[in-house]
Short mmCIF file of C-alpha atoms and ligand atoms in Angstrom, two decimals:
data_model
loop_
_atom_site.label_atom_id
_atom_site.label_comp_id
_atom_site.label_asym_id
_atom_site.label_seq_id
_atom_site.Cartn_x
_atom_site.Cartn_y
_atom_site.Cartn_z
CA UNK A 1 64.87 -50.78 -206.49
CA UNK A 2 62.50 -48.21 -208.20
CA UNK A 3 61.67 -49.95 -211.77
CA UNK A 4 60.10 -47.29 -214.61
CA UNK A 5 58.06 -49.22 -216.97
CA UNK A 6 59.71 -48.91 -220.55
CA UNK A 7 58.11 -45.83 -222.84
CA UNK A 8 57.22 -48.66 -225.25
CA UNK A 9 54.36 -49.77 -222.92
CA UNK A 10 52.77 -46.11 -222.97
CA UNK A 11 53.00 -46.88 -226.42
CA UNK A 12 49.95 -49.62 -226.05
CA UNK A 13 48.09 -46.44 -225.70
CA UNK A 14 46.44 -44.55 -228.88
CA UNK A 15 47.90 -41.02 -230.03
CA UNK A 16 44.59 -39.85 -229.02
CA UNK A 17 44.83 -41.43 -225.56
CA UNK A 18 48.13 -39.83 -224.87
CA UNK A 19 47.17 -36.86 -225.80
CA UNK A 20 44.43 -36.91 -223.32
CA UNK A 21 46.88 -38.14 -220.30
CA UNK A 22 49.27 -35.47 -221.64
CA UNK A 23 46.39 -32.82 -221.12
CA UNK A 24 45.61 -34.46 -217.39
CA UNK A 25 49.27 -34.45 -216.87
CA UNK A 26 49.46 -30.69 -217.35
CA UNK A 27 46.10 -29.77 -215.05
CA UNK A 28 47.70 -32.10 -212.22
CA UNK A 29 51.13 -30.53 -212.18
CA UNK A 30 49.01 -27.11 -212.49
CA UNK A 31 47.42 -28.08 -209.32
CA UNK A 32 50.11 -29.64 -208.12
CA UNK A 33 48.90 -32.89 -207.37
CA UNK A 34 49.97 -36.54 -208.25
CA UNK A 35 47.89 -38.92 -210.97
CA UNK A 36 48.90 -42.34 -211.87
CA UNK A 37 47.25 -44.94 -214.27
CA UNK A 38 46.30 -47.63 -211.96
CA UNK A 39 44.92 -51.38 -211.88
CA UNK A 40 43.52 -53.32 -215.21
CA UNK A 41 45.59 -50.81 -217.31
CA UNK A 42 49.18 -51.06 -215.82
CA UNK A 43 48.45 -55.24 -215.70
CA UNK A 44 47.43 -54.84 -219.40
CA UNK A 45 50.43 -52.75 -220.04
CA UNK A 46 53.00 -55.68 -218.52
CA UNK A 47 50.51 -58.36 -220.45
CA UNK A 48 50.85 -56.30 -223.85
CA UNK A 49 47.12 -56.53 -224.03
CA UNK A 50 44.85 -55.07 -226.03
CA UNK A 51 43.99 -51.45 -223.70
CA UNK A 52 40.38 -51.34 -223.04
CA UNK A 53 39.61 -48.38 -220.30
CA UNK A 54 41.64 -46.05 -218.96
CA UNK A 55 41.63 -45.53 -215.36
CA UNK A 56 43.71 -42.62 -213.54
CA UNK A 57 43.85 -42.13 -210.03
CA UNK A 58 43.84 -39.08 -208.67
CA UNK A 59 46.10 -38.09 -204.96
CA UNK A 60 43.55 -34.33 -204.54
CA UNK A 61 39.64 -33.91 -205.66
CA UNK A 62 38.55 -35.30 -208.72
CA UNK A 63 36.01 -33.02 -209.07
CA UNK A 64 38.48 -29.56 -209.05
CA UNK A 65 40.45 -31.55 -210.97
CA UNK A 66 38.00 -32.29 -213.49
CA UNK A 67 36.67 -28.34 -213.45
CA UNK A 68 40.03 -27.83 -214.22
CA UNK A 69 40.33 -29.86 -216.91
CA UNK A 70 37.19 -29.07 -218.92
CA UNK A 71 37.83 -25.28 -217.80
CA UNK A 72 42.07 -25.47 -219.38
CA UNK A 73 41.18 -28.38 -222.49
CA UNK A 74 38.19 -28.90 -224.86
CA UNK A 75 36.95 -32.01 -222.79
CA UNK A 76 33.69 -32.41 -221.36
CA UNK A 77 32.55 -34.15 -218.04
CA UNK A 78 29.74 -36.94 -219.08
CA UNK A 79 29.52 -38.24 -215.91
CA UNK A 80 30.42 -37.14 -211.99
CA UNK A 81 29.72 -38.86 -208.48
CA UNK A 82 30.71 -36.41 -206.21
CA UNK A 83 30.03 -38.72 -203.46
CA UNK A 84 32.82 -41.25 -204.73
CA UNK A 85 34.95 -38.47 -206.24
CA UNK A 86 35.02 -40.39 -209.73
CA UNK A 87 34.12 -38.53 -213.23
CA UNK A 88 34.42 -39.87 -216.21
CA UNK A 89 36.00 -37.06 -218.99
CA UNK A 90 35.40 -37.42 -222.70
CA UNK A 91 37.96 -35.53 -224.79
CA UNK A 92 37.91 -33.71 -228.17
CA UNK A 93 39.19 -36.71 -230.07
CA UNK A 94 36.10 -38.86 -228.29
CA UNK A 95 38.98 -40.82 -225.59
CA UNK A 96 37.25 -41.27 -222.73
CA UNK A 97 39.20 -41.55 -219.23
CA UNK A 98 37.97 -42.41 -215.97
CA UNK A 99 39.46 -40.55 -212.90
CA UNK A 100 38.70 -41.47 -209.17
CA UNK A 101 40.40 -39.92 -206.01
CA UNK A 102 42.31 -41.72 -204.24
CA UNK A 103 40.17 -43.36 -201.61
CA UNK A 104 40.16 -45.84 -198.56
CA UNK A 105 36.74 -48.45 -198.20
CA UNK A 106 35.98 -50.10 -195.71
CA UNK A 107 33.67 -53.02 -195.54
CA UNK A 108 30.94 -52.69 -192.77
CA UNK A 109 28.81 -55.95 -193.60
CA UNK A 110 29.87 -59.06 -195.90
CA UNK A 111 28.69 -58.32 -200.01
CA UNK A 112 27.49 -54.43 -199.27
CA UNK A 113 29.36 -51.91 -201.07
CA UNK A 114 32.05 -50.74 -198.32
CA UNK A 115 31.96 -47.19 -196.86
CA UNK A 116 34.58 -45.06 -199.33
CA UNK A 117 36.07 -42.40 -197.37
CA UNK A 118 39.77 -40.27 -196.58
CA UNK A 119 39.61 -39.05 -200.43
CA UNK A 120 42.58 -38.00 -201.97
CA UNK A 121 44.42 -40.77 -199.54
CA UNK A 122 47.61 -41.73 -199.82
CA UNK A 123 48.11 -44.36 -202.85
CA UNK A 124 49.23 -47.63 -200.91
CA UNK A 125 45.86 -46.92 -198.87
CA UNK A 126 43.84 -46.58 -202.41
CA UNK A 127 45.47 -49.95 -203.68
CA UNK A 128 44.60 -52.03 -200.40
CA UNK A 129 41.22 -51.83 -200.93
CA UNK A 130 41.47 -53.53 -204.65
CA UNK A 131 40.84 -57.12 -205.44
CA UNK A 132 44.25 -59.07 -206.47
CA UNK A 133 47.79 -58.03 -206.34
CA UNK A 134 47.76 -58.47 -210.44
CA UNK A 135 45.07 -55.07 -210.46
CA UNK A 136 47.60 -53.04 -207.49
CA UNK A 137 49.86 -52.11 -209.90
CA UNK A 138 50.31 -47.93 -210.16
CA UNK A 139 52.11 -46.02 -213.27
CA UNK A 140 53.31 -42.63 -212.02
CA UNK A 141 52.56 -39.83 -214.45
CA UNK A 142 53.50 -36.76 -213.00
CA UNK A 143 56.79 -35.29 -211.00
CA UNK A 144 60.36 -36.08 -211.60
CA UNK A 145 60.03 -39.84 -211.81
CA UNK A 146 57.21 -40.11 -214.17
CA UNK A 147 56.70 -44.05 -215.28
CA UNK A 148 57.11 -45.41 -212.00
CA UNK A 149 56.50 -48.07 -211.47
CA UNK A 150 54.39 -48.15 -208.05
CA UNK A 151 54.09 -52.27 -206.92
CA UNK A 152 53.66 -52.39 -203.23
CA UNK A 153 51.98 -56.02 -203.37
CA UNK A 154 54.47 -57.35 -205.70
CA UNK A 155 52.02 -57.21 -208.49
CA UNK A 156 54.54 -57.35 -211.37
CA UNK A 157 55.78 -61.38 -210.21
CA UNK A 158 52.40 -62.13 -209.90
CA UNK A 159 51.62 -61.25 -213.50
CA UNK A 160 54.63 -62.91 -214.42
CA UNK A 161 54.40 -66.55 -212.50
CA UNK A 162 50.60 -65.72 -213.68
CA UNK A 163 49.00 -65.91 -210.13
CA UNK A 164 45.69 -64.78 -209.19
CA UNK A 165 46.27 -63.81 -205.37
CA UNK A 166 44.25 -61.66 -202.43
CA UNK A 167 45.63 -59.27 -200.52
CA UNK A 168 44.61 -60.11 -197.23
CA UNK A 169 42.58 -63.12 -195.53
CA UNK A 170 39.13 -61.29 -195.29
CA UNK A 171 38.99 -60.19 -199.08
CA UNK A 172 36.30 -63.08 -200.12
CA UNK A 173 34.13 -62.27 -196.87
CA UNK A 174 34.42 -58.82 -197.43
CA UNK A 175 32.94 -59.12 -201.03
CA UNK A 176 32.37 -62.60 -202.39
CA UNK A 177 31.60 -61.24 -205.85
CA UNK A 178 35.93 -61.39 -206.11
CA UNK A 179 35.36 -64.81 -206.29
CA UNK A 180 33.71 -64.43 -209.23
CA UNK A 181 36.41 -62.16 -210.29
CA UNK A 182 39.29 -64.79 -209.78
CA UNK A 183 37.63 -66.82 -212.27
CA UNK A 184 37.02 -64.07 -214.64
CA UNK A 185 40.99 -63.64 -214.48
CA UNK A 186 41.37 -67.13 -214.66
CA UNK A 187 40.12 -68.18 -217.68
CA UNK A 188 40.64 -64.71 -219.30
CA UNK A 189 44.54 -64.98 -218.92
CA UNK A 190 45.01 -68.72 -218.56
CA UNK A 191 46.24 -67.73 -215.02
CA UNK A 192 46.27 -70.32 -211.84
CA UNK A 193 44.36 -69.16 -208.29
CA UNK A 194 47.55 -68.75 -205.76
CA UNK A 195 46.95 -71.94 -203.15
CA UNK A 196 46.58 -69.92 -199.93
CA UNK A 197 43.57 -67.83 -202.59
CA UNK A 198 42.19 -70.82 -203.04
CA UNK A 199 41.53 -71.73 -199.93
CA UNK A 200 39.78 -68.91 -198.63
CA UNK A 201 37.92 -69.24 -201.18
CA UNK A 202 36.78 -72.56 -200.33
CA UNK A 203 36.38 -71.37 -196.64
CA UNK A 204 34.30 -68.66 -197.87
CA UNK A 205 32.20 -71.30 -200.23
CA UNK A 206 32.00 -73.77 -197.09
CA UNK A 207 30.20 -70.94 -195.31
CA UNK A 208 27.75 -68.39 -197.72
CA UNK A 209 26.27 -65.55 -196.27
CA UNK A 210 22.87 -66.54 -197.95
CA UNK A 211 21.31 -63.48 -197.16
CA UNK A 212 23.98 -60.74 -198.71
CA UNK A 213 22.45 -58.97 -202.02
CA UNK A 214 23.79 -60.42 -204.79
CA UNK A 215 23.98 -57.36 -207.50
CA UNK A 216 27.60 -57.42 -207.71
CA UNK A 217 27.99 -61.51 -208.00
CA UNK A 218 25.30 -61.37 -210.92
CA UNK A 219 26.83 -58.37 -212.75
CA UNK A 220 30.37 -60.24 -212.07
CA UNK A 221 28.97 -63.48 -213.66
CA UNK A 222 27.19 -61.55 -216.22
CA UNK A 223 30.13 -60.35 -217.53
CA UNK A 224 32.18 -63.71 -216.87
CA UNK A 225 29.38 -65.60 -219.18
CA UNK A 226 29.84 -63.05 -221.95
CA UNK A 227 33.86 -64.23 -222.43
CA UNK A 228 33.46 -68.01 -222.93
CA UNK A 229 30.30 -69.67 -221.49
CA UNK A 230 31.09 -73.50 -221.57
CA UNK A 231 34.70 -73.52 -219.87
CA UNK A 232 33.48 -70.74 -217.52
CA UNK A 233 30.79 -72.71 -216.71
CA UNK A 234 32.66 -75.99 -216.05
CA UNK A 235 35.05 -73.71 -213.82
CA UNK A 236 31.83 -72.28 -212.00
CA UNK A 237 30.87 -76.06 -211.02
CA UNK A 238 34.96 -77.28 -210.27
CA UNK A 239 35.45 -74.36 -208.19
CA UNK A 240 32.17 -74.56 -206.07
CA UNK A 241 31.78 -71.15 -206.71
CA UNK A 242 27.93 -71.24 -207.44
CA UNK A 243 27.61 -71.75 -204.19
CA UNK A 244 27.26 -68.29 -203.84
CA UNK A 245 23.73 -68.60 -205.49
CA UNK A 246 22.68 -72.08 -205.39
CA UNK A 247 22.24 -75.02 -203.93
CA UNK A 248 22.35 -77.66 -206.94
CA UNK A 249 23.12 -76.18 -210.04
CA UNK A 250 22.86 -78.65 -213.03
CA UNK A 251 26.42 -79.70 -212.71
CA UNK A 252 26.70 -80.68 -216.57
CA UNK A 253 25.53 -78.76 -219.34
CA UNK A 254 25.55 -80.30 -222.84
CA UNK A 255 27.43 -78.30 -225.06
CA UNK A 256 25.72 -80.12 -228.86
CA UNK A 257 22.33 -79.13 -227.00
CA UNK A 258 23.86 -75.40 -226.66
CA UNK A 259 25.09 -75.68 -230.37
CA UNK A 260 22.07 -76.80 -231.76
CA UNK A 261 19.66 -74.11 -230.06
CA UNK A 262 21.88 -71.75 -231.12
CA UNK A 263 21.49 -72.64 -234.79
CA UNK A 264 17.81 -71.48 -234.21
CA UNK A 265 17.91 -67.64 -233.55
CA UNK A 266 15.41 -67.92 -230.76
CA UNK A 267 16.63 -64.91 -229.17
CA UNK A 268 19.40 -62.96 -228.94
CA UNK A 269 23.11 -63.80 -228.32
CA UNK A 270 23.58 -61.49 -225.54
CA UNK A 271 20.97 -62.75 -223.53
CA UNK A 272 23.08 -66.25 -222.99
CA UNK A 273 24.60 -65.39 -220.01
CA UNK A 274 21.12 -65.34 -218.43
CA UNK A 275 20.63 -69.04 -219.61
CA UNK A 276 23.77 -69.77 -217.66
CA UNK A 277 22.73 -67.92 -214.45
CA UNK A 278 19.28 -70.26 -215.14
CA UNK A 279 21.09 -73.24 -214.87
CA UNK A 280 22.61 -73.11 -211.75
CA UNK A 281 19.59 -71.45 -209.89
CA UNK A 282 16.50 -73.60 -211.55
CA UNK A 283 16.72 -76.40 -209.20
CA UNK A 284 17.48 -73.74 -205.62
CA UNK A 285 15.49 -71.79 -204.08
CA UNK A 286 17.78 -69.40 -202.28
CA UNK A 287 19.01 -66.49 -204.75
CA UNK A 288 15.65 -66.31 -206.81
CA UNK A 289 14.62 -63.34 -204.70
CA UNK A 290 18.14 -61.68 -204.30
CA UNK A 291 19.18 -62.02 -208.01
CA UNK A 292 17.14 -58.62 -208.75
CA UNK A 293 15.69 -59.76 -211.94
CA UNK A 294 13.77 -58.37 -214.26
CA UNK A 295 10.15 -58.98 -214.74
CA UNK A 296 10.96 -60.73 -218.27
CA UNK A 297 13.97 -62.74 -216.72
CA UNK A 298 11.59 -63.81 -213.99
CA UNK A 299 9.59 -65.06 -216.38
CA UNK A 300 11.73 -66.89 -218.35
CA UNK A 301 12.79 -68.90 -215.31
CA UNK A 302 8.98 -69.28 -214.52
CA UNK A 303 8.47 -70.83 -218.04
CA UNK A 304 11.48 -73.02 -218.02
CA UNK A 305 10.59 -74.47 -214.30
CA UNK A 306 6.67 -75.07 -215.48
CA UNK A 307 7.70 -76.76 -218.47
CA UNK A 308 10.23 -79.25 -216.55
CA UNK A 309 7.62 -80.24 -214.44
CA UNK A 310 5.18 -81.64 -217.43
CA UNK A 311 6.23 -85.61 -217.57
CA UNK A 312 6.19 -87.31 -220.31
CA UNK A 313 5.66 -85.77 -223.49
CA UNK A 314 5.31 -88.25 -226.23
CA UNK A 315 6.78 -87.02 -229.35
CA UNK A 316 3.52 -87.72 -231.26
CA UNK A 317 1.20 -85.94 -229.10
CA UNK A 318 1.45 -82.84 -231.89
CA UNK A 319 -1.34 -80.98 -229.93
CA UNK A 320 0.33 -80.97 -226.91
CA UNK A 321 3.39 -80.37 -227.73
CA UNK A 322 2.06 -77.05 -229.33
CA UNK A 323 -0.22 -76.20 -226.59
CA UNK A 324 2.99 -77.06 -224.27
CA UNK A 325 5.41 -74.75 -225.87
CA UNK A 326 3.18 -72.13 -228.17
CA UNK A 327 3.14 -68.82 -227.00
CA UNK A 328 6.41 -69.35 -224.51
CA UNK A 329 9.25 -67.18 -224.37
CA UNK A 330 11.97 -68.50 -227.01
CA UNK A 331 14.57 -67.97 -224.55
CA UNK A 332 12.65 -70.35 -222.20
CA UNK A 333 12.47 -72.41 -224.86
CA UNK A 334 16.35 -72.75 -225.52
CA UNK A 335 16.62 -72.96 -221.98
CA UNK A 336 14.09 -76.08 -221.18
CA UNK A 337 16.03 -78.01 -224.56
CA UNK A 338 19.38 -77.27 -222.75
CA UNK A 339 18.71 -78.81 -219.53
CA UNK A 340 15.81 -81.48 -220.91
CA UNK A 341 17.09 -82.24 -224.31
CA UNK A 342 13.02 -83.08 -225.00
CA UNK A 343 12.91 -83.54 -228.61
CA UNK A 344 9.52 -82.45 -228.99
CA UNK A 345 11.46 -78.95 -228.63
CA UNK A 346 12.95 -79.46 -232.22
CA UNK A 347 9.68 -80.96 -234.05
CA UNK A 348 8.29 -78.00 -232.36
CA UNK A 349 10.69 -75.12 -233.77
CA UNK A 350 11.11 -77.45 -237.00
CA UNK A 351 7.57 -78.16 -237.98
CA UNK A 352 4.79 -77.06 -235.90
CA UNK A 353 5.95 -73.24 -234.71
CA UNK A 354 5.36 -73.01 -238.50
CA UNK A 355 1.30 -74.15 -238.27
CA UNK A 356 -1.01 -70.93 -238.33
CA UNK A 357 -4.58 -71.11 -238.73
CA UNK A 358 -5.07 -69.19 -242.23
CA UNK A 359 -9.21 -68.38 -242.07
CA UNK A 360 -9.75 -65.25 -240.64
CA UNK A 361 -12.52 -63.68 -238.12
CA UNK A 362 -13.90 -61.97 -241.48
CA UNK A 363 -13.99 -64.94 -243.88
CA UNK A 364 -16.01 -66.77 -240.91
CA UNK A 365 -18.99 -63.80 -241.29
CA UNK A 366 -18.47 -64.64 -244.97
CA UNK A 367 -19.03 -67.99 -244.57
CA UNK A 368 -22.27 -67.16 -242.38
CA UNK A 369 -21.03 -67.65 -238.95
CA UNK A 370 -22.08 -64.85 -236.44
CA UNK A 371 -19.48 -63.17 -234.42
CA UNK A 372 -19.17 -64.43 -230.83
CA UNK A 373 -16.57 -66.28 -228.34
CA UNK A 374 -17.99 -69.36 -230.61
CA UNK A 375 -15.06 -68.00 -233.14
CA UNK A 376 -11.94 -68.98 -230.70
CA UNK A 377 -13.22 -72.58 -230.70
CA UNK A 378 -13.76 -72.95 -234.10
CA UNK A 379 -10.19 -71.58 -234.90
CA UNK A 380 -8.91 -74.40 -232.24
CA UNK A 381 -11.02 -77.08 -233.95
CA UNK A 382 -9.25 -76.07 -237.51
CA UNK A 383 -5.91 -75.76 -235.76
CA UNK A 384 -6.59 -79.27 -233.74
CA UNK A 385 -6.94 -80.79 -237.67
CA UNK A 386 -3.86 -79.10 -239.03
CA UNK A 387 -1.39 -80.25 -236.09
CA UNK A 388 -2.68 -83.80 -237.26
CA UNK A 389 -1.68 -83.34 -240.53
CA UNK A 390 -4.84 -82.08 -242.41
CA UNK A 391 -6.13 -78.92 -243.64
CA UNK A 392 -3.34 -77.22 -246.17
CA UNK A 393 -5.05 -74.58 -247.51
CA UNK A 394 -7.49 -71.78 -246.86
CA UNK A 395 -10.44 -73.65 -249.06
CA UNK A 396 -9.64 -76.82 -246.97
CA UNK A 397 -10.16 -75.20 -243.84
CA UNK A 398 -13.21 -73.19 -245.13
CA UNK A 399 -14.90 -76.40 -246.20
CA UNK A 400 -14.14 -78.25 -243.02
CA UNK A 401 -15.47 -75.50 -240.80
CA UNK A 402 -18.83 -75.28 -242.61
CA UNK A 403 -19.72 -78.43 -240.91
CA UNK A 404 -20.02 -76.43 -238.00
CA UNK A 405 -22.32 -73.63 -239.37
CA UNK A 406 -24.92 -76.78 -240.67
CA UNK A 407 -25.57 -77.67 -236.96
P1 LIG B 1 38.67 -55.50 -217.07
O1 LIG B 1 39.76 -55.73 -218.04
O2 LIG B 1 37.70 -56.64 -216.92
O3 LIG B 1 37.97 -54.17 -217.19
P2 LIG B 1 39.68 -54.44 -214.66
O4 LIG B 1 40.72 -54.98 -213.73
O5 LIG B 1 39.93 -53.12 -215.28
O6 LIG B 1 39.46 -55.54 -215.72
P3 LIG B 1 37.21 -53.47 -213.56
O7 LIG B 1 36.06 -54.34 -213.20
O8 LIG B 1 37.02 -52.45 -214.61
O9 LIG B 1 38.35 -54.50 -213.88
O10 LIG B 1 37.76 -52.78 -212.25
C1 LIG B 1 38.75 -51.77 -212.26
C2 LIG B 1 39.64 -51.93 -211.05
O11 LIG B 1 38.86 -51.81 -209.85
C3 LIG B 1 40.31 -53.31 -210.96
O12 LIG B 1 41.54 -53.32 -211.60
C4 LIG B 1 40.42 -53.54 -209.48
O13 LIG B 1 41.60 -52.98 -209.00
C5 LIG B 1 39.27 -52.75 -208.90
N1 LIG B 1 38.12 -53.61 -208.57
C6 LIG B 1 37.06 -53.93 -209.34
N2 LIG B 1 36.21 -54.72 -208.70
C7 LIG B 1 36.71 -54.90 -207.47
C8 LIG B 1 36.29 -55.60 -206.30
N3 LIG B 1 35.16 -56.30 -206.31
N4 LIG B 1 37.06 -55.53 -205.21
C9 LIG B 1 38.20 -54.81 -205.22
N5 LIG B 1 38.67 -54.15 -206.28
C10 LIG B 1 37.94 -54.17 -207.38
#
């Protein structure tokens, strides 16, 4: 039975945004070629989310199809892969809309990006090589039977019995980073992981490739940390899926420890999802040099791993508690207090981040001293005085110091 999805769903969609298809609609029957709405948009559609990207799949070359469009409409293409016949097309009222050919992939090696070729491919072949029946679904928008809707994996029950289910057995092996993706879908619609899912997962977990790259499972968790990052973290440990990058992630995080870094603006918010990836990797060796990180998030996890080794830090020690975390990263900072819960963190950010020598290089000459290396000791001695309490002002730290100049 051929169902058409109600008009009222199309109606999730902006004026602007139907405009636009309404344009693309025109150039495709022009060229006389078939384009359908397809995947996160047609499962947001049934859901009555909110709409967030538009993605249209094109049966002929994207990139005529495109020319065409710019060439007919006042659109503009802002970006074009002509090797994966995909360009994304900004129209007049700013809508943008992404358009791929049709395409078949196929996998070649566990976690690579699969081979994309046969462009322009029938649909059912386009939707076989997508993650979960729930993202198959296809919206027809051209020809007589416009709406359409296109379900060959019986997308539409999934949605509603709210199961997260692969298309075939191979799906995790092909690219693990679904696993990921599962979760993401998980949590994001309070859906359940179909049993037979489930357990290739777990066969895939039992059994990591530990040498795949793991770009896509970092940009995957990236953007799974970003929706809610205590459940998804909990869910990361129950599901064994950091075994894709670790070996012993800290199993428990301790969400007042979270709450109260947070209260301190050490860095910014965004960045959090890097803590995350942190705290499953910290204690395994495995992914460090696979995770492609940047120089600064290298360093962060440098800082946080020299500053759990230190033992015993008493909470009086002032001096080395400053020594121990002045001039660190903040975000290594917030990092070490999540997984240590060290207090000397908080007398730290509370009371001595706040301790600055006040004499300068120039009121030393005043005082007589001549300029040499001398200077970076006599700024520690003053400092040394102040972390124990002493020294409040500039004249007390002048008069101290001129002890120094009499010998
Ligand atoms: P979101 O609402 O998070 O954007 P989405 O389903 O649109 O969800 P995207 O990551 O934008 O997700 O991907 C667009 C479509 O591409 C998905 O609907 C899915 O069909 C397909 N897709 C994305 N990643 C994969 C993957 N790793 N394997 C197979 N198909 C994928």
């Amino acid at each position: 039975m051929s169902v058409f999805l109600d008009k009222e769903y199309y109606n999730l969609l902006s004026d602007d945004s139907k405009f636009a298809l309404e344009q693309s609609i025109l150039i495709a029957e022009k060229l006389g070629i078939n384009i359908y709405l397809i995947g996160g948009i047609v499962r947001d559609f049934i859901m009555n989310n909110k709409i967030k990207d538009i993605d249209v799949a094109v049966q002929g070359d994207v990139v005529l199809f495109a020319k065409e469009l710019v060439e007919q409409t006042n659109c503009e293409i802002i970006n074009i892969q002509d090797k994966l016949r995909t360009a994304k097309v900004k129209f007049e009222s700013g809508v943008e809309i992404d358009f791929a050919s049709t395409r078949k992939e196929i996998y070649l090696s566990s976690g690579i990006l699969p081979q994309a070729c046969d462009f322009g491919c029938d649909l059912i072949d386009d939707v076989r090589r997508r993650d979960f029946t729930i993202n198959t679904l296809a919206l027809k928008l051209t020809g007589s039977d416009k709406f359409l809707l296109i379900d060959y994996f019986n997308g539409y029950q999934d949605i509603v019995n709210k199961k997260i289910r692969i298309l075939h057995e191979k799906s995790f092996v092909d690219d693990p980073s679904r696993i990921i993706r599962a979760i993401k879908f998980k949590i994001r619609f309070n859906f359940d992981i179909e049993e037979n899912t489930y357990v290739q997962m777990q066969q895939y977990l039992n059994n990591v490739d530990k040498k795949m790259p793991l770009e896509r499972i970092k940009s995957e968790l990236r953007q799974l940390f970003s929706i809610d990052n205590y459940n998804t973290y909990n869910e990361i440990i129950k599901s064994n899926a950091y075994k894709l990058i670790s070996d012993n992630p800290i199993r428990e995080i301790n969400i007042d420890r979270i709450n109260e870094i947070l209260s301190y603006d050490l860095y910014d918010k965004s960045e959090f999802w890097f803590i995350l990836i942190c705290c499953l990797i910290i204690n395994s060796d495995f992914a460090y040099s696979r995770l492609n990180m940047t120089a600064f998030e290298r360093k962060v996890l440098f800082e946080t791993k020299e500053l759990l080794s230190v033992h015993e830090i008493s909470i009086n020690d002032n001096e080395k508690i400053y020594k121990l975390f002045n001039n660190k990263i903040d975000l290594s900072i917030a990092l070490y207090y999540i997984i240590s819960g060290e207090k000397s963190v908080i007398k730290f950010l509370n009371v001595l981040k706040q301790i600055k020598v006040l004499i300068t290089g120039k009121d030393l000459i005043e005082l007589g001293f001549i300029p040499s290396a001398y200077f970076n000791e006599l700024f520690d001695k003053i400092l040394k005085e102040k972390l124990r309490g002493k020294l409040k002002t500039k004249e007390e730290e002048k008069k101290f110091i001129q002890k120094f100049l009499k010998k």
